[in-house]
């Protein structure tokens, strides 16, 4: 029997509140650099570090993400985190996706520099690294040179599985976009126009 070639899949987790070009540029750069066959965007339920903050309902974040990725044939979306509900932990995301993907799939979890620098505060970081390699992409304002110091022994243990990738710097954050929208300032060219139209139509972010 011919051997089935293992598929290489990228997972892009995030709150996507709203999704913007920083996310899309990072995912596309990771896809190309690591020859990934597809990237699955996974909008979070409630992110652990945002329990105290108000997060836009998942159905809106899902639809905005869908609108943003639709034109890229390599990009897909998954509802596993939304459907599980509650606080989203990456260890659960990976466990649920593993059940859906073919058994020999090689999984790369993509994060920005800010997220990987915080990985020790995640639930079961050792288990997370046993389930996927990480692609840590550069992000303006966060220094990946600090990674080995910030993660200490954890970094030494898993450094073969944490791949640092320099991507075109995009100084955009969802926090800044929410602020601009609240204040009625322009967000043009910072996120796809289809997403801006959705935000306008639904009156999200106090932009009604
Ligand atoms: P917020 O300001 O609400 O935290 P955000 O812009 O950081 O939003 P998230 O949904 O928190 O977006 O991020 C999802 C993932 O995308 C994280 O791994 C984050 O590090 C990464 N990411 C977000 N923006 C960028 C960017 N501009 N460049 C590189 N990576 C990014
Ligand atoms: Mg963030």
Short mmCIF file of C-alpha atoms and ligand atoms in Angstrom, two decimals:
data_model
loop_
_atom_site.label_atom_id
_atom_site.label_comp_id
_atom_site.label_asym_id
_atom_site.label_seq_id
_atom_site.Cartn_x
_atom_site.Cartn_y
_atom_site.Cartn_z
CA UNK A 1 0.00 0.00 0.00
CA UNK A 2 1.33 3.46 -0.85
CA UNK A 3 2.39 5.39 2.20
CA UNK A 4 0.14 8.35 2.94
CA UNK A 5 2.22 11.48 3.29
CA UNK A 6 1.69 13.18 6.65
CA UNK A 7 -0.19 16.42 6.27
CA UNK A 8 1.32 19.55 7.81
CA UNK A 9 -1.30 21.79 9.38
CA UNK A 10 -0.99 25.17 11.09
CA UNK A 11 -3.33 26.19 13.91
CA UNK A 12 -3.87 29.89 14.50
CA UNK A 13 -5.65 30.42 17.81
CA UNK A 14 -6.82 33.84 18.91
CA UNK A 15 -9.63 35.95 20.24
CA UNK A 16 -9.90 37.72 16.88
CA UNK A 17 -11.84 40.60 18.48
CA UNK A 18 -11.61 41.73 15.68
CA UNK A 19 -9.30 39.83 13.29
CA UNK A 20 -6.78 42.10 11.50
CA UNK A 21 -3.88 42.04 9.03
CA UNK A 22 -1.38 41.16 11.80
CA UNK A 23 -3.09 37.76 12.19
CA UNK A 24 -3.40 37.18 8.44
CA UNK A 25 0.19 38.15 7.62
CA UNK A 26 1.51 35.92 10.43
CA UNK A 27 -0.53 32.91 9.27
CA UNK A 28 0.41 33.30 5.62
CA UNK A 29 4.11 33.74 6.46
CA UNK A 30 4.04 30.59 8.63
CA UNK A 31 2.25 28.63 5.91
CA UNK A 32 4.88 29.52 3.35
CA UNK A 33 7.96 29.14 5.58
CA UNK A 34 6.91 25.75 6.97
CA UNK A 35 5.21 24.39 3.82
CA UNK A 36 1.92 23.97 5.66
CA UNK A 37 -0.91 22.55 3.58
CA UNK A 38 -3.53 24.55 5.45
CA UNK A 39 -4.05 26.85 8.38
CA UNK A 40 -7.01 26.45 10.70
CA UNK A 41 -8.11 29.62 12.49
CA UNK A 42 -9.72 28.85 15.84
CA UNK A 43 -11.63 31.69 17.49
CA UNK A 44 -11.43 31.29 21.28
CA UNK A 45 -14.38 30.90 23.63
CA UNK A 46 -13.37 33.04 26.59
CA UNK A 47 -9.60 33.61 26.63
CA UNK A 48 -8.13 32.95 30.14
CA UNK A 49 -6.38 36.32 30.30
CA UNK A 50 -9.53 38.16 29.29
CA UNK A 51 -11.98 36.71 31.83
CA UNK A 52 -12.35 40.14 33.47
CA UNK A 53 -12.82 41.95 30.17
CA UNK A 54 -15.80 42.04 27.91
CA UNK A 55 -15.26 39.95 24.81
CA UNK A 56 -17.49 40.25 21.73
CA UNK A 57 -19.90 37.27 21.40
CA UNK A 58 -18.24 34.31 19.72
CA UNK A 59 -20.70 34.24 16.81
CA UNK A 60 -19.55 37.72 15.70
CA UNK A 61 -15.86 36.87 16.08
CA UNK A 62 -16.42 33.66 14.13
CA UNK A 63 -18.16 35.44 11.25
CA UNK A 64 -15.54 38.23 11.13
CA UNK A 65 -12.79 35.60 11.00
CA UNK A 66 -14.62 33.72 8.26
CA UNK A 67 -15.01 36.90 6.20
CA UNK A 68 -11.29 37.67 6.62
CA UNK A 69 -9.97 34.26 5.58
CA UNK A 70 -12.44 33.45 2.81
CA UNK A 71 -10.30 34.62 -0.10
CA UNK A 72 -7.35 32.39 0.88
CA UNK A 73 -7.76 28.78 -0.32
CA UNK A 74 -5.32 27.56 2.35
CA UNK A 75 -7.19 29.12 5.28
CA UNK A 76 -9.96 27.36 7.20
CA UNK A 77 -11.87 27.96 10.41
CA UNK A 78 -12.87 25.69 13.29
CA UNK A 79 -15.55 26.08 15.92
CA UNK A 80 -14.03 23.67 18.47
CA UNK A 81 -13.22 26.36 21.05
CA UNK A 82 -16.55 28.15 20.62
CA UNK A 83 -18.51 24.91 20.89
CA UNK A 84 -16.65 23.68 23.97
CA UNK A 85 -17.59 27.02 25.53
CA UNK A 86 -16.18 28.58 28.67
CA UNK A 87 -12.52 29.46 29.04
CA UNK A 88 -10.34 28.31 26.16
CA UNK A 89 -7.11 26.46 26.89
CA UNK A 90 -4.81 25.54 24.01
CA UNK A 91 -4.33 22.05 25.45
CA UNK A 92 -8.07 21.44 24.89
CA UNK A 93 -8.00 23.05 21.43
CA UNK A 94 -5.25 20.68 20.33
CA UNK A 95 -6.95 17.65 21.88
CA UNK A 96 -10.20 18.40 20.04
CA UNK A 97 -8.48 19.11 16.72
CA UNK A 98 -6.38 15.95 17.01
CA UNK A 99 -9.62 13.97 17.08
CA UNK A 100 -10.71 15.56 13.79
CA UNK A 101 -7.41 15.46 11.89
CA UNK A 102 -5.89 12.34 10.30
CA UNK A 103 -3.73 10.48 12.88
CA UNK A 104 -0.34 11.23 11.32
CA UNK A 105 -0.93 15.00 10.92
CA UNK A 106 2.01 17.19 11.87
CA UNK A 107 0.62 20.13 13.84
CA UNK A 108 2.19 23.56 14.17
CA UNK A 109 0.60 26.01 16.58
CA UNK A 110 1.23 29.60 15.52
CA UNK A 111 1.55 32.38 18.09
CA UNK A 112 2.80 35.92 18.16
CA UNK A 113 5.82 36.87 20.29
CA UNK A 114 3.64 38.22 23.12
CA UNK A 115 1.74 34.92 23.43
CA UNK A 116 4.76 32.58 23.43
CA UNK A 117 6.49 34.73 26.05
CA UNK A 118 3.53 33.97 28.33
CA UNK A 119 3.37 30.21 27.67
CA UNK A 120 4.44 29.25 31.19
CA UNK A 121 1.18 30.75 32.46
CA UNK A 122 -0.86 28.51 30.12
CA UNK A 123 -2.62 25.36 31.33
CA UNK A 124 -0.32 22.29 31.01
CA UNK A 125 2.43 23.84 28.85
CA UNK A 126 4.43 20.58 28.77
CA UNK A 127 1.46 18.71 27.43
CA UNK A 128 0.82 21.43 24.85
CA UNK A 129 4.39 21.01 23.54
CA UNK A 130 3.93 17.25 23.40
CA UNK A 131 1.00 17.79 21.03
CA UNK A 132 2.38 20.39 18.61
CA UNK A 133 5.45 22.29 17.52
CA UNK A 134 5.24 26.05 17.90
CA UNK A 135 5.90 28.76 15.35
CA UNK A 136 6.59 31.94 17.29
CA UNK A 137 6.28 34.89 14.94
CA UNK A 138 7.85 38.27 15.54
CA UNK A 139 5.55 41.11 16.59
CA UNK A 140 6.49 44.79 16.96
CA UNK A 141 6.91 45.71 20.63
CA UNK A 142 7.79 42.18 21.84
CA UNK A 143 11.35 40.91 21.91
CA UNK A 144 11.84 37.23 21.09
CA UNK A 145 15.50 37.54 22.11
CA UNK A 146 14.07 37.35 25.65
CA UNK A 147 12.47 33.98 24.99
CA UNK A 148 15.15 31.66 26.37
CA UNK A 149 15.54 33.80 29.49
CA UNK A 150 11.80 34.19 30.03
CA UNK A 151 11.09 30.47 29.64
CA UNK A 152 14.27 29.15 31.34
CA UNK A 153 14.42 25.34 31.69
CA UNK A 154 11.20 24.98 29.73
CA UNK A 155 12.90 26.55 26.72
CA UNK A 156 15.91 24.25 27.05
CA UNK A 157 13.61 21.26 27.14
CA UNK A 158 11.54 22.24 24.11
CA UNK A 159 13.76 24.50 22.02
CA UNK A 160 13.85 22.04 19.10
CA UNK A 161 10.07 22.39 18.88
CA UNK A 162 9.83 26.16 19.18
CA UNK A 163 10.58 27.73 15.83
CA UNK A 164 11.09 31.47 15.66
CA UNK A 165 9.91 33.06 12.45
CA UNK A 166 10.51 36.62 11.37
CA UNK A 167 7.42 37.95 9.60
CA UNK A 168 6.73 41.36 8.01
CA UNK A 169 6.19 43.62 11.03
CA UNK A 170 2.57 44.65 11.40
CA UNK A 171 2.01 47.05 14.28
CA UNK A 172 -1.70 46.36 14.59
CA UNK A 173 -3.57 44.98 17.62
CA UNK A 174 -7.24 44.26 18.22
CA UNK A 175 -7.01 46.41 21.36
CA UNK A 176 -6.00 49.42 19.28
CA UNK A 177 -8.72 48.68 16.70
CA UNK A 178 -11.41 48.50 19.41
CA UNK A 179 -10.18 51.82 20.76
CA UNK A 180 -10.23 53.44 17.32
CA UNK A 181 -13.75 52.16 16.65
CA UNK A 182 -15.03 53.39 20.02
CA UNK A 183 -13.62 56.80 19.27
CA UNK A 184 -14.98 56.86 15.72
CA UNK A 185 -11.47 56.96 14.22
CA UNK A 186 -10.46 55.31 10.96
CA UNK A 187 -9.58 51.61 10.82
CA UNK A 188 -9.23 51.58 7.05
CA UNK A 189 -6.33 49.44 5.72
CA UNK A 190 -5.80 47.79 9.12
CA UNK A 191 -8.24 44.92 8.57
CA UNK A 192 -10.15 43.54 5.58
CA UNK A 193 -12.89 45.78 4.25
CA UNK A 194 -15.44 42.96 4.52
CA UNK A 195 -14.79 42.84 8.27
CA UNK A 196 -15.12 46.63 8.58
CA UNK A 197 -18.49 46.42 6.79
CA UNK A 198 -19.62 43.66 9.18
CA UNK A 199 -18.59 45.76 12.20
CA UNK A 200 -20.48 48.76 10.80
CA UNK A 201 -23.60 46.74 9.99
CA UNK A 202 -23.77 45.12 13.41
CA UNK A 203 -22.76 48.24 15.31
CA UNK A 204 -19.94 46.42 17.12
CA UNK A 205 -17.38 48.14 19.35
CA UNK A 206 -19.59 51.08 20.23
CA UNK A 207 -19.55 52.06 16.59
CA UNK A 208 -23.30 52.07 16.11
P1 LIG B 1 -5.77 41.93 21.75
O1 LIG B 1 -5.14 43.28 21.63
O2 LIG B 1 -7.25 41.95 22.01
O3 LIG B 1 -5.02 40.98 22.67
P2 LIG B 1 -4.40 40.86 19.44
O4 LIG B 1 -4.17 41.84 18.34
O5 LIG B 1 -3.24 40.54 20.34
O6 LIG B 1 -5.68 41.28 20.28
P3 LIG B 1 -5.20 38.12 19.53
O7 LIG B 1 -6.50 37.58 19.02
O8 LIG B 1 -4.99 38.28 20.99
O9 LIG B 1 -4.96 39.54 18.78
O10 LIG B 1 -3.99 37.29 18.91
C1 LIG B 1 -4.06 35.99 18.39
C2 LIG B 1 -2.66 35.56 18.01
O11 LIG B 1 -2.13 36.38 16.97
C3 LIG B 1 -1.66 35.68 19.18
O12 LIG B 1 -0.76 34.58 19.10
C4 LIG B 1 -0.96 36.99 18.88
O13 LIG B 1 0.34 37.02 19.43
C5 LIG B 1 -0.91 36.98 17.35
N1 LIG B 1 -0.86 38.33 16.80
C6 LIG B 1 -1.80 39.29 16.94
N2 LIG B 1 -1.45 40.43 16.31
C7 LIG B 1 -0.24 40.19 15.76
C8 LIG B 1 0.66 41.01 14.98
N3 LIG B 1 0.37 42.27 14.70
N4 LIG B 1 1.84 40.44 14.58
C9 LIG B 1 2.13 39.16 14.91
N5 LIG B 1 1.32 38.34 15.63
C10 LIG B 1 0.15 38.84 16.06
MG1 LIG B 2 -3.59 39.51 22.18
#
